[in-house]
PDB file of C-alpha atoms in Angstrom:
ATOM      1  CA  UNK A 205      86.250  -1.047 -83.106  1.00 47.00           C
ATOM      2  CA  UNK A 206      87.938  -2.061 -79.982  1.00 49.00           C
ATOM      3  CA  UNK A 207      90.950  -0.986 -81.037  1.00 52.00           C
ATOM      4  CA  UNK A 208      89.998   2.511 -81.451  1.00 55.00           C
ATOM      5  CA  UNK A 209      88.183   2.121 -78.088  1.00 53.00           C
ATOM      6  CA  UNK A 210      91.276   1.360 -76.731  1.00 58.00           C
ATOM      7  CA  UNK A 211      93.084   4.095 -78.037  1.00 62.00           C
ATOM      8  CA  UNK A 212      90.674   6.250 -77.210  1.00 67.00           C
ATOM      9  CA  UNK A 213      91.230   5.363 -73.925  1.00 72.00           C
ATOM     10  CA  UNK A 214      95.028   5.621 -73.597  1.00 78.00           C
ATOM     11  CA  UNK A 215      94.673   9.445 -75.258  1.00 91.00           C
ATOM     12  CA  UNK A 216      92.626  10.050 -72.515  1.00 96.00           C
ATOM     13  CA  UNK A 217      95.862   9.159 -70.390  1.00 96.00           C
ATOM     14  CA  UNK A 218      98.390  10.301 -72.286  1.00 95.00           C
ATOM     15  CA  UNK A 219     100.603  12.956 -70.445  1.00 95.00           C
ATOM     16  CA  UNK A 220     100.627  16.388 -72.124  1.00 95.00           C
ATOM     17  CA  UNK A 221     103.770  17.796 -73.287  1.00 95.00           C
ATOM     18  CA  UNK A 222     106.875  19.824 -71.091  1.00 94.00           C
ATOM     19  CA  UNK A 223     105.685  22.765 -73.842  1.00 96.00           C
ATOM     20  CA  UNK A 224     101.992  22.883 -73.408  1.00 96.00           C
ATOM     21  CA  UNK A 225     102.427  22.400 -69.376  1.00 95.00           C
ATOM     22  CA  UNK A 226     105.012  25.254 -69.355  1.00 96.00           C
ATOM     23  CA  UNK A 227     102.839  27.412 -71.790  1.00 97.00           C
ATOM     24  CA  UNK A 228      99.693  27.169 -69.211  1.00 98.00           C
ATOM     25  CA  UNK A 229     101.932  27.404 -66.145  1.00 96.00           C
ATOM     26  CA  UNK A 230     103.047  30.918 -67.606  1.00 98.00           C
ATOM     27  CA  UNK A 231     100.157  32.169 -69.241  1.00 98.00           C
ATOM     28  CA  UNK A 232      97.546  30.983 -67.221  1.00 98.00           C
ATOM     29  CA  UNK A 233      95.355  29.456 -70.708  1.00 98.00           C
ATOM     30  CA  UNK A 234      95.901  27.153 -73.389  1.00 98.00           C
ATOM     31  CA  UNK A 235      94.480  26.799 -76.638  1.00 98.00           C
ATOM     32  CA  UNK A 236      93.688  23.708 -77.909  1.00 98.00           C
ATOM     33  CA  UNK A 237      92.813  23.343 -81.584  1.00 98.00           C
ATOM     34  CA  UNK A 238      90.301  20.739 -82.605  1.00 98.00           C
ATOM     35  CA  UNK A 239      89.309  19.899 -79.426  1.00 98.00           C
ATOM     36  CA  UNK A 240      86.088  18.241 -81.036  1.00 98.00           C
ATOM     37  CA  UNK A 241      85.977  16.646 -84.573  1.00 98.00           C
ATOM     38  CA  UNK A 242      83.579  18.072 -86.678  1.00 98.00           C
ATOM     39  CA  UNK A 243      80.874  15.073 -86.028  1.00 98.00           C
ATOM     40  CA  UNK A 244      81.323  15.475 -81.756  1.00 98.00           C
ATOM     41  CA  UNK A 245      81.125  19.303 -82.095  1.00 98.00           C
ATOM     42  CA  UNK A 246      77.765  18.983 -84.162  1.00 98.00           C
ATOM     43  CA  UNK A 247      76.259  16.859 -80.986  1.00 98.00           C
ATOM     44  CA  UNK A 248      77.427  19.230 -78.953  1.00 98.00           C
ATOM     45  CA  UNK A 249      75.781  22.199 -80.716  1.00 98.00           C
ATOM     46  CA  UNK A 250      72.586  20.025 -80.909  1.00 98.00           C
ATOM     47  CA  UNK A 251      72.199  19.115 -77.189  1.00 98.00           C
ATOM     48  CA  UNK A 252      73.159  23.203 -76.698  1.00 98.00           C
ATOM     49  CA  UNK A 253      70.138  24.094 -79.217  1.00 98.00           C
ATOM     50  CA  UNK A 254      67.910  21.567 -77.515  1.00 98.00           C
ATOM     51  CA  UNK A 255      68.160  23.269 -73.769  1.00 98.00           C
ATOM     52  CA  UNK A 256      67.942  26.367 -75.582  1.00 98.00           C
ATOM     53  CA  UNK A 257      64.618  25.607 -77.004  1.00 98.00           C
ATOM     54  CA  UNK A 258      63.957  24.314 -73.930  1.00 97.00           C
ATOM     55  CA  UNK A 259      64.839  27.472 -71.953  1.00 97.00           C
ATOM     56  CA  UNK A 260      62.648  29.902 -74.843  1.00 97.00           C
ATOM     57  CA  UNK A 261      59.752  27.906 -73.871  1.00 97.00           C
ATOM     58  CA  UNK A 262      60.127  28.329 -70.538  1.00 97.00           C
ATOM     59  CA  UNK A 263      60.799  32.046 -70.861  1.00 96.00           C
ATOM     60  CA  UNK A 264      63.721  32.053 -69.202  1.00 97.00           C
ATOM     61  CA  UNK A 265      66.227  33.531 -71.515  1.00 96.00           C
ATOM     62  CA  UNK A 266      67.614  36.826 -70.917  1.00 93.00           C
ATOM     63  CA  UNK A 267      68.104  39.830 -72.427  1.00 87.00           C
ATOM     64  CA  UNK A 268      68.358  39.947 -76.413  1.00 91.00           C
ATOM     65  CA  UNK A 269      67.913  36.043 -76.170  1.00 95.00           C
ATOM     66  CA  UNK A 270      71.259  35.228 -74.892  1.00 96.00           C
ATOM     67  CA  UNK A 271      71.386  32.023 -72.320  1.00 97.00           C
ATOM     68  CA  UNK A 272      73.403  31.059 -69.226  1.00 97.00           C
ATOM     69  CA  UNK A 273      72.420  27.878 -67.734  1.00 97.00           C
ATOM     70  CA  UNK A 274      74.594  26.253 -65.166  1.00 97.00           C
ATOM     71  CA  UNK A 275      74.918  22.635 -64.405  1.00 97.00           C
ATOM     72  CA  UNK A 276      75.749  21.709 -68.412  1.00 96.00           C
ATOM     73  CA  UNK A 277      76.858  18.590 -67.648  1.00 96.00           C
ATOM     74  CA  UNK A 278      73.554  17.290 -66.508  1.00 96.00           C
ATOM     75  CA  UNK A 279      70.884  19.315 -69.308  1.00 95.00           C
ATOM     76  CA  UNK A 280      71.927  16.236 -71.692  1.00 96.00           C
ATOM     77  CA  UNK A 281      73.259  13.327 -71.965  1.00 94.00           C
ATOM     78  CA  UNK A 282      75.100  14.755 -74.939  1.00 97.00           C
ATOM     79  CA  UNK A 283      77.238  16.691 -72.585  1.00 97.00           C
ATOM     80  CA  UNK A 284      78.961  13.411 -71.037  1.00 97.00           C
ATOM     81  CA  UNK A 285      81.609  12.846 -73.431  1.00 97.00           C
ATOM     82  CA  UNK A 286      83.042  16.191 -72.433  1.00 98.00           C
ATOM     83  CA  UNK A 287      83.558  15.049 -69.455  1.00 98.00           C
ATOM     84  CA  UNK A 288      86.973  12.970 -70.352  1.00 98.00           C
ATOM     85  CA  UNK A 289      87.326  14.213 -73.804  1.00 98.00           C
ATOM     86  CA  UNK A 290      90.739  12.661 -74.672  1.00 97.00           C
ATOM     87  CA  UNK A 291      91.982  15.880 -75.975  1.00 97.00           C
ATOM     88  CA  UNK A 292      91.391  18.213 -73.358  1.00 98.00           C
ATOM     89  CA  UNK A 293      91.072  15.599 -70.107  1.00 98.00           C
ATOM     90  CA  UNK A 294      95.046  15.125 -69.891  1.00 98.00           C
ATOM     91  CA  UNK A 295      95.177  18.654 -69.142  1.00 98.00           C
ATOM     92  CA  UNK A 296      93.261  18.087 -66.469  1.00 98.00           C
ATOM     93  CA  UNK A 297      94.956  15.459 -64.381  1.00 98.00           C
ATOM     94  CA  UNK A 298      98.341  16.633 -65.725  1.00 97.00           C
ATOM     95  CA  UNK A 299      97.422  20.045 -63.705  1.00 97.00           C
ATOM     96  CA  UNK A 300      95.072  18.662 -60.707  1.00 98.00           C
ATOM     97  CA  UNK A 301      95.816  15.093 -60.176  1.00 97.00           C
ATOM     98  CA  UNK A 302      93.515  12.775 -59.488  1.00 97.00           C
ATOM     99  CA  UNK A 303      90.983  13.775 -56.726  1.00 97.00           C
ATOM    100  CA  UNK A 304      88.671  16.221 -59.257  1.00 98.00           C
ATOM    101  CA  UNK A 305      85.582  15.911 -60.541  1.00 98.00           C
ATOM    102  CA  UNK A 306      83.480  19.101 -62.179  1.00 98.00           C
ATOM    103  CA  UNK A 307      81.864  21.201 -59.587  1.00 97.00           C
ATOM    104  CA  UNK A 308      80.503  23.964 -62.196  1.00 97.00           C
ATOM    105  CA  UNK A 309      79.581  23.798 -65.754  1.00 98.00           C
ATOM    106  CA  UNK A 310      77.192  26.043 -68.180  1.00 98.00           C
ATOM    107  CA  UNK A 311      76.147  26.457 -71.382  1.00 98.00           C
ATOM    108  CA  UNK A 312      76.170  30.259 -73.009  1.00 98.00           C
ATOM    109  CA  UNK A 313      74.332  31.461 -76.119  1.00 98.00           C
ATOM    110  CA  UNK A 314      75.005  35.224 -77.217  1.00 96.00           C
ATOM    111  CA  UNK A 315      73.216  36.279 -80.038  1.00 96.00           C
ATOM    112  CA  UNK A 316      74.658  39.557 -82.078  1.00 94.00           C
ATOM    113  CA  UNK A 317      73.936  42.274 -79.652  1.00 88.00           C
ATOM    114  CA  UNK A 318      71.490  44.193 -81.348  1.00 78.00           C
ATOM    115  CA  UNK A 319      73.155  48.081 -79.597  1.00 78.00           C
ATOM    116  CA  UNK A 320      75.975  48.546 -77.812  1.00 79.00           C
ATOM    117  CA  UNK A 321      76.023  46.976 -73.969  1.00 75.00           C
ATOM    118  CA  UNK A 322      75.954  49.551 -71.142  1.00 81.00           C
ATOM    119  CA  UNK A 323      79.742  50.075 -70.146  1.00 85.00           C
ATOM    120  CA  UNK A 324      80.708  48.328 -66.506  1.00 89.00           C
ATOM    121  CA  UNK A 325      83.634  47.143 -65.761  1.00 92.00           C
ATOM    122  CA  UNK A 326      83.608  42.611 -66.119  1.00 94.00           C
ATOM    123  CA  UNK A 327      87.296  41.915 -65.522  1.00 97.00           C
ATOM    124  CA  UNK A 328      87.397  38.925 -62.923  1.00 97.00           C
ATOM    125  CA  UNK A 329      88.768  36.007 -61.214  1.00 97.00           C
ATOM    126  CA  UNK A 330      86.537  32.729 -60.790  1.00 97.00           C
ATOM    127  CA  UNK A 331      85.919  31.319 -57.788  1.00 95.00           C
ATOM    128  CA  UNK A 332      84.048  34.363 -55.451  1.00 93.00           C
ATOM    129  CA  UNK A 333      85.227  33.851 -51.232  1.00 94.00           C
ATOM    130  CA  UNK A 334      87.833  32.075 -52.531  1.00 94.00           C
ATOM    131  CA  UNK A 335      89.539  35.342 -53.789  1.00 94.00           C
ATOM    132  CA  UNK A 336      88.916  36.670 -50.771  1.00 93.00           C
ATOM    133  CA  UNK A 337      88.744  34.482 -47.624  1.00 94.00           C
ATOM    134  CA  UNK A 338      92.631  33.628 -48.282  1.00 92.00           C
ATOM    135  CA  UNK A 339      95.205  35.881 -47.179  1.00 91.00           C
ATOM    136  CA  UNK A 340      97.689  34.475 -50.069  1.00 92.00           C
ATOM    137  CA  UNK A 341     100.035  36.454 -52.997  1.00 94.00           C
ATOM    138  CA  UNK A 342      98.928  34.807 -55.291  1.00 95.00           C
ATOM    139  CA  UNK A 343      96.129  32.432 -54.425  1.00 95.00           C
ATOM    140  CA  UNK A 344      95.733  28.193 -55.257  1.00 96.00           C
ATOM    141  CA  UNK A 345      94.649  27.947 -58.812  1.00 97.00           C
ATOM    142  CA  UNK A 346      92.143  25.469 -56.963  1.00 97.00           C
ATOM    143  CA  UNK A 347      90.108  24.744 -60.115  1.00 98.00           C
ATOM    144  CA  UNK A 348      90.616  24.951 -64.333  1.00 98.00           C
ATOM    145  CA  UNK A 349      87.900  25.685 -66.863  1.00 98.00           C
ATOM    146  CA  UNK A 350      87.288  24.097 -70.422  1.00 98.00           C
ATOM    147  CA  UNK A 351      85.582  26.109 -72.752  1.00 98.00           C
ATOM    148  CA  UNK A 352      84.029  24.264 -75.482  1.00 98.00           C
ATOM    149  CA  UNK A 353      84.024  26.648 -78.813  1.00 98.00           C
ATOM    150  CA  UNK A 354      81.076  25.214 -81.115  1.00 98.00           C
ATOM    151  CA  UNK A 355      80.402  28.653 -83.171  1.00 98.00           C
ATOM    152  CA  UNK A 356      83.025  30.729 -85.538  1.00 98.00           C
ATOM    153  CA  UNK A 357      84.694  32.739 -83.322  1.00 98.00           C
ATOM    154  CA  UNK A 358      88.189  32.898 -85.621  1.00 97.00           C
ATOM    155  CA  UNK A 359      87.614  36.960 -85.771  1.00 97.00           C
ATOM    156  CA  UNK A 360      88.073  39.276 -82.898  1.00 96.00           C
ATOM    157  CA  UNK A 361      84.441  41.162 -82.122  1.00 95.00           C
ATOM    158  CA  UNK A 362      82.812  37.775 -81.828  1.00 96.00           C
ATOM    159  CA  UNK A 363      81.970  37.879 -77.747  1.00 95.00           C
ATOM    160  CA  UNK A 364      85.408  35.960 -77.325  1.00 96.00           C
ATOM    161  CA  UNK A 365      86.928  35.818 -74.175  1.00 97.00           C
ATOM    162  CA  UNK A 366      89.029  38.414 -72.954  1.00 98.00           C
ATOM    163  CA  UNK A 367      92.299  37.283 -70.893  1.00 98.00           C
ATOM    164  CA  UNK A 368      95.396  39.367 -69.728  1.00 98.00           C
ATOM    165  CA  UNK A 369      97.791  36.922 -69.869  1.00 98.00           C
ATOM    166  CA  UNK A 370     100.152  35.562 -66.802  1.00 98.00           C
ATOM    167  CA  UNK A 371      97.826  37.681 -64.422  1.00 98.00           C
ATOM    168  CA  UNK A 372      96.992  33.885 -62.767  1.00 98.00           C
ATOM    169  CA  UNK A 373      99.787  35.225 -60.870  1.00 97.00           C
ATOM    170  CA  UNK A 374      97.729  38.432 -58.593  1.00 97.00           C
ATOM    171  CA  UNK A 375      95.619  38.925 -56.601  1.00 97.00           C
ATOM    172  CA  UNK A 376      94.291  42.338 -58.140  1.00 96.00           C
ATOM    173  CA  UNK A 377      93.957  43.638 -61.514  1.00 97.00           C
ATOM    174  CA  UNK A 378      93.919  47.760 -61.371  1.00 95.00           C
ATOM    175  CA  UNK A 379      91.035  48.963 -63.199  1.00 94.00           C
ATOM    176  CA  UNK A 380      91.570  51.012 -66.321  1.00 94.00           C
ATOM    177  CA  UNK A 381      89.714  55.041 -66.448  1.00 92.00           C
ATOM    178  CA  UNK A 382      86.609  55.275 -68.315  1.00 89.00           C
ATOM    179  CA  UNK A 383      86.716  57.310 -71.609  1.00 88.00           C
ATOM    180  CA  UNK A 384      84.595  59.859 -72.432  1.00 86.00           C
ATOM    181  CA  UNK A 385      82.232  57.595 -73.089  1.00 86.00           C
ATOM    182  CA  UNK A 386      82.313  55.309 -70.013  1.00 84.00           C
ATOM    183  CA  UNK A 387      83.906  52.609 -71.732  1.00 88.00           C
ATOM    184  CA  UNK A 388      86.383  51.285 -69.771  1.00 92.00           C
ATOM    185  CA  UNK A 389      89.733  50.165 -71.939  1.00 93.00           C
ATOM    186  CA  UNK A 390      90.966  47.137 -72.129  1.00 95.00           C
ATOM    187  CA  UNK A 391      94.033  46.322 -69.594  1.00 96.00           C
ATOM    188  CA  UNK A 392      97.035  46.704 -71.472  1.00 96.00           C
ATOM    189  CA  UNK A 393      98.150  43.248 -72.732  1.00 97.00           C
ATOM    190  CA  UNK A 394      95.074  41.906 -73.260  1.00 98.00           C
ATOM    191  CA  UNK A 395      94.295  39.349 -75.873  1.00 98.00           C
ATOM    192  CA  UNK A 396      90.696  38.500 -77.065  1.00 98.00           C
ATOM    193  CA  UNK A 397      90.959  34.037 -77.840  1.00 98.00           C
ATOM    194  CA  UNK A 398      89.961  33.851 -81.392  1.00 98.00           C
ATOM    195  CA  UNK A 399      88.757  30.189 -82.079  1.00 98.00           C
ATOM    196  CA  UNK A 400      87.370  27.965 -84.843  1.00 98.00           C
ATOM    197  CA  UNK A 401      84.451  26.048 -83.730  1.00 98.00           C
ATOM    198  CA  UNK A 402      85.680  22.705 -81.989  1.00 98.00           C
ATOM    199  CA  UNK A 403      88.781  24.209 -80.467  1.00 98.00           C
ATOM    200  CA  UNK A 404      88.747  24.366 -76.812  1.00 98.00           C
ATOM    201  CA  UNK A 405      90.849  26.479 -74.316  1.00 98.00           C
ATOM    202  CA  UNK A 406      91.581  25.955 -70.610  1.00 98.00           C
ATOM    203  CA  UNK A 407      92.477  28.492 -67.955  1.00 98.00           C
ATOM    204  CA  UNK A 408      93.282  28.663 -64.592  1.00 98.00           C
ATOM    205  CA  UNK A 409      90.675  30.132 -62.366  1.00 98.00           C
ATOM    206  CA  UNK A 410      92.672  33.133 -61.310  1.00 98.00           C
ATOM    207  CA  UNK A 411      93.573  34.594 -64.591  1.00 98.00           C
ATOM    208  CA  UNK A 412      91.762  37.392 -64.917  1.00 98.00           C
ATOM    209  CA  UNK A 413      89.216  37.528 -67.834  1.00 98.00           C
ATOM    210  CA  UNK A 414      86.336  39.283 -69.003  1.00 97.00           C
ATOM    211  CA  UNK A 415      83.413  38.690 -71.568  1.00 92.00           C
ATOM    212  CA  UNK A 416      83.218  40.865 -74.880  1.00 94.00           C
ATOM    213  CA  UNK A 417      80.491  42.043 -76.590  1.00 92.00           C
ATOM    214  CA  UNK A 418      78.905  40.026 -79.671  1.00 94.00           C
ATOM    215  CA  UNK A 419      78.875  42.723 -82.542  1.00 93.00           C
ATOM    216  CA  UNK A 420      79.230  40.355 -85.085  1.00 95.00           C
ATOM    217  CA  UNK A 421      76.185  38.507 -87.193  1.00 95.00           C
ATOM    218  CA  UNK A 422      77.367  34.855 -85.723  1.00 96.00           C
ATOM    219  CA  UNK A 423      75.401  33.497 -82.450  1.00 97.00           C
ATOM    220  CA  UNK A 424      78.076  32.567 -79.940  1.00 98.00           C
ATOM    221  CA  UNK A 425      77.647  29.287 -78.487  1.00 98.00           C
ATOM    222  CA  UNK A 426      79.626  27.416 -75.789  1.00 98.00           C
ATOM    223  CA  UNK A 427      80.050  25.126 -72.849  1.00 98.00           C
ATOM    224  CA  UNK A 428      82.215  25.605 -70.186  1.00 98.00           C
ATOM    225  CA  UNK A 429      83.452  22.824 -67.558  1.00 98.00           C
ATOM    226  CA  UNK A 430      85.322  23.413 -64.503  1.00 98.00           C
ATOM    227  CA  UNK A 431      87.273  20.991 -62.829  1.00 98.00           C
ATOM    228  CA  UNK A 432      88.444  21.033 -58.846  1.00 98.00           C
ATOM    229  CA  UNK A 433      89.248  19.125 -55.993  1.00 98.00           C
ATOM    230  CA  UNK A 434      86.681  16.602 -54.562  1.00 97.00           C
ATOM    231  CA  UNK A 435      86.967  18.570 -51.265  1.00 97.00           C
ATOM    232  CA  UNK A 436      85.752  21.836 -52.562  1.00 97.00           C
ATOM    233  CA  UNK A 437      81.453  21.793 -52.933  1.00 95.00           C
ATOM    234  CA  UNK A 438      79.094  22.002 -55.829  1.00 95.00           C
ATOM    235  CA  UNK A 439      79.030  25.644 -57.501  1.00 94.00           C
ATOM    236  CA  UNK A 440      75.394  24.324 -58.863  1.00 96.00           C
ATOM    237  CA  UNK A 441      72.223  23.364 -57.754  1.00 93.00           C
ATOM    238  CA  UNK A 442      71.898  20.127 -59.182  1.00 90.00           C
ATOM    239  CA  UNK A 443      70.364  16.837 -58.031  1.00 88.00           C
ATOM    240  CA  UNK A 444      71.737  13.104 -59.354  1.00 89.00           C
ATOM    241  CA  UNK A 445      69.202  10.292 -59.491  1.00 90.00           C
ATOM    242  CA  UNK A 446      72.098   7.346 -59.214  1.00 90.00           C
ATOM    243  CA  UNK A 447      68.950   4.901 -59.645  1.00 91.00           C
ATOM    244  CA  UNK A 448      68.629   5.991 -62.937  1.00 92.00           C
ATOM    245  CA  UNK A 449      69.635   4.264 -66.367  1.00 92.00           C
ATOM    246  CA  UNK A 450      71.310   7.120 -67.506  1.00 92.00           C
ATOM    247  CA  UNK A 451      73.673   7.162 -64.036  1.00 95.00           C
ATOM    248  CA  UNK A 452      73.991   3.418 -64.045  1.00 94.00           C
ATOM    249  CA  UNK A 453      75.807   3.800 -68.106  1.00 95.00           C
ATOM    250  CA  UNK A 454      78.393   6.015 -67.117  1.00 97.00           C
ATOM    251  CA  UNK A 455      81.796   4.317 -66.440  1.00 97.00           C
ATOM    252  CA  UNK A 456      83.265   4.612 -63.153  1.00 96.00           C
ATOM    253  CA  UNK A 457      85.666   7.271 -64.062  1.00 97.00           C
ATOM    254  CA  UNK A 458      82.551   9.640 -65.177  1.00 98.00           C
ATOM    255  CA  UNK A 459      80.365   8.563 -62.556  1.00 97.00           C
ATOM    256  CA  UNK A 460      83.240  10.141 -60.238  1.00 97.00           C
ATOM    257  CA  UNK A 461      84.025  13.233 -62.601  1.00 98.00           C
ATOM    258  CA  UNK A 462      80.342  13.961 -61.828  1.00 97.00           C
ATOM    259  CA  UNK A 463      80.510  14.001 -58.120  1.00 95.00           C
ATOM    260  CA  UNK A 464      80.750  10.951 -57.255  1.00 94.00           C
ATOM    261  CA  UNK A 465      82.097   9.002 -53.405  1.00 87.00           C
ATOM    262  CA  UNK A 466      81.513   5.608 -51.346  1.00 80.00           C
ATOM    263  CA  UNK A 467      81.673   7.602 -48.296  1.00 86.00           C
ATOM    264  CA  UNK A 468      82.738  11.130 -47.560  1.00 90.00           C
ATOM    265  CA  UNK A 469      86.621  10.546 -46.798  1.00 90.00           C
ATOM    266  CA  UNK A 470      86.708   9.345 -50.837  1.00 91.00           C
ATOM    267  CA  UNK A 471      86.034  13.075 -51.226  1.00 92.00           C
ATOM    268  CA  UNK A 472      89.548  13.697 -49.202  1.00 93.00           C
ATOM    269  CA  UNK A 473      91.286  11.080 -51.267  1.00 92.00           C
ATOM    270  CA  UNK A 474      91.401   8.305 -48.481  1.00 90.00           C
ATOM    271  CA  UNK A 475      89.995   5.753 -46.735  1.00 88.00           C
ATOM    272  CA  UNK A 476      88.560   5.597 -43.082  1.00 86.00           C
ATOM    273  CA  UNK A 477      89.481   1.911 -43.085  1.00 83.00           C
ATOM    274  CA  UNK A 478      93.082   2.289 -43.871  1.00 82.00           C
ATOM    275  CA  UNK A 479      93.789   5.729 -43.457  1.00 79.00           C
ATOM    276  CA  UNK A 480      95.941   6.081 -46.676  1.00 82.00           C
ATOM    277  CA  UNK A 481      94.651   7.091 -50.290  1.00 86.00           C
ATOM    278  CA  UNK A 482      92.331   5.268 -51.429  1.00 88.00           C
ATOM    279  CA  UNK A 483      93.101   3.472 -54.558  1.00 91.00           C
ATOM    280  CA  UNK A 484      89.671   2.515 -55.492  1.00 91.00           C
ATOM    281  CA  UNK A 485      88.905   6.168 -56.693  1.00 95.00           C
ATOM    282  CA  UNK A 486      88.480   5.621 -59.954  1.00 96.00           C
ATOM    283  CA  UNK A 487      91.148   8.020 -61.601  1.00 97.00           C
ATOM    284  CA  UNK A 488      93.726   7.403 -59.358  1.00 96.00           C
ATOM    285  CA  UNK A 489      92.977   3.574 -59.974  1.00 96.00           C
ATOM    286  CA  UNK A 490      93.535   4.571 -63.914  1.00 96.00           C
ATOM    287  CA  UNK A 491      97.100   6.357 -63.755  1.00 97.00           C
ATOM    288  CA  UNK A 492      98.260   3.725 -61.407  1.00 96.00           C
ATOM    289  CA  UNK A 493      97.218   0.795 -63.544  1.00 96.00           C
ATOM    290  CA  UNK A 494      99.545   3.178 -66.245  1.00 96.00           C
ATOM    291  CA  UNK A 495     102.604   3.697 -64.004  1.00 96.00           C
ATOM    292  CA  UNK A 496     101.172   7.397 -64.205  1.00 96.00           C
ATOM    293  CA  UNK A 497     101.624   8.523 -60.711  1.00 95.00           C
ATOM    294  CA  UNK A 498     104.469  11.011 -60.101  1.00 92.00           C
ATOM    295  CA  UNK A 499     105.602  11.270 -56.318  1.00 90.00           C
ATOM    296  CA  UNK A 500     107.508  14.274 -57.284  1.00 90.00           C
ATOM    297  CA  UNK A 501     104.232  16.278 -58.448  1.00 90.00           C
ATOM    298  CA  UNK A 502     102.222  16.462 -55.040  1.00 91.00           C
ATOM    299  CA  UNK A 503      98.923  16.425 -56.750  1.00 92.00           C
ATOM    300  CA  UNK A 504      99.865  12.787 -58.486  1.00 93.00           C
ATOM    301  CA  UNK A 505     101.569  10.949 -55.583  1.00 92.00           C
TER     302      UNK A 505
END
């Protein structure tokens, strides 16, 4: 057992490849296939089914049943090991660095749509003011989204995500004319990520994307995860009891992942008392310890 703890925790520090950091870099998303082993995406799906349940009774679900809850990461403990799954968290730092933590997560259940949705235009960027209260061509990414795939969606028609490809790259996406029937087309190069349950995919903030309608007879069901600076605040409303058992478990490097400081220069990435970065912060302490900073990527120095 402590060996596989152990190598557990160097995958969770092993640098990702020159091919999947170019791939992202140019197409603004990555798949990653089997993300989650069969037994991790079953707790996963379980802890999503219990808030679900949770939400029903609560009447709180929307339209046709579906769910969007934000602030995943806190509904159960289940949710936790996402945090620095070893498969997906390299992609993280590798693209960040080491001052991140997630400032937005949810969980989204789409049962088959039961008619056709009203046509309206969904194409976006993440982020809201930020896409707007920089005057920048293009914009910093800023922040990168996991999405956790726990149901079938291998087929196109699904409710899979909708991305155009290297679009990370503008500021504006020109809207395609409505049909005859107000449905707007699809931007030409789009591509709809097909996924088997357990494979993730990350993206870059600014690519623009768009949800697509379930017309299938599978429920879709993930969680999303986005990661950004510790200087940029929470997306969601959330509230962390650190007196709690469930706060006082969590390693260091989650504790911090979750939002996380000593004092509020920690947030900045240094230290009032010495005035240079502070290598207490739990990641950074990590990829030191590994010889993992990189003084020629600014985000690692």
């Amino acid at each position: 057992m402590p060996d596989t703890l152990n190598q557990v925790a160097a995958d969770r520090f092993t640098p990702i490849d020159d091919a999947s950091h170019r791939t992202f870099a140019e197409q603004g998303y990555l798949l990653v296939r089997n993300a989650l082993d069969e037994p991790a995406r079953a707790r996963i799906e379980a802890a999503v089914d219990r808030v679900y349940e949770s939400e029903g009774r609560a009447g709180r679900l929307g339209e046709n049943g579906a769910m969007h809850v934000l602030g995943a990461t806190f509904r159960d403990d289940a949710f936790t090991e996402l945090l620095d799954l070893p498969t997906t968290f390299p992609h993280l730092w590798g693209h960040l660095g080491w001052n991140i933590y997630v400032h937005h997560s949810h969980i989204d259940v789409n049962p088959p749509a039961l008619e056709r949705p009203s046509p309206k235009w969904t194409w976006h960027q993440d982020g809201y003011r930020q896409n707007a209260d920089l005057e920048m061509e293009p914009r910093p990414m800023f922040s990168i989204k996991v999405a956790y795939v726990l149901s079938d969606l291998a087929d196109e028609g699904r409710g899979g995500t909708l991305v155009l490809p290297g679009s990370q790259r503008s500021n504006t996406l020109e809207r395609t004319e409505p049909g005859p029937d107000g449905v707007y087309p699809r931007p030409p190069g789009t591509v709809e990520i097909t996924a088997n349950p357990g494979d993730a995919f990350i993206f870059d903030r600014r690519l623009w994307h768009s949800r697509s309608a379930n017309q299938s007879t599978i429920t879709r069901k993930m969680v999303f995860l986005c990661y950004t600076y510790r200087w940029i605040r929470w997306r969601d409303d959330i509230a962390i009891d650190r007196h709690s058992a469930w706060w006082r478990s969590l390693s260091p490097l989650r504790r911090q992942l979750l939002g996380d400081g000593d004092e509020a220069a920690s947030h900045f990435g240094f230290t009032l008392e010495s005035g240079v970065w502070d290598d207490d912060i739990p990641l950074r302490a990590e990829l030191k310890q590994r010889g993992l900073l990189d003084r020629s990527r600014h985000y690692l120095r």
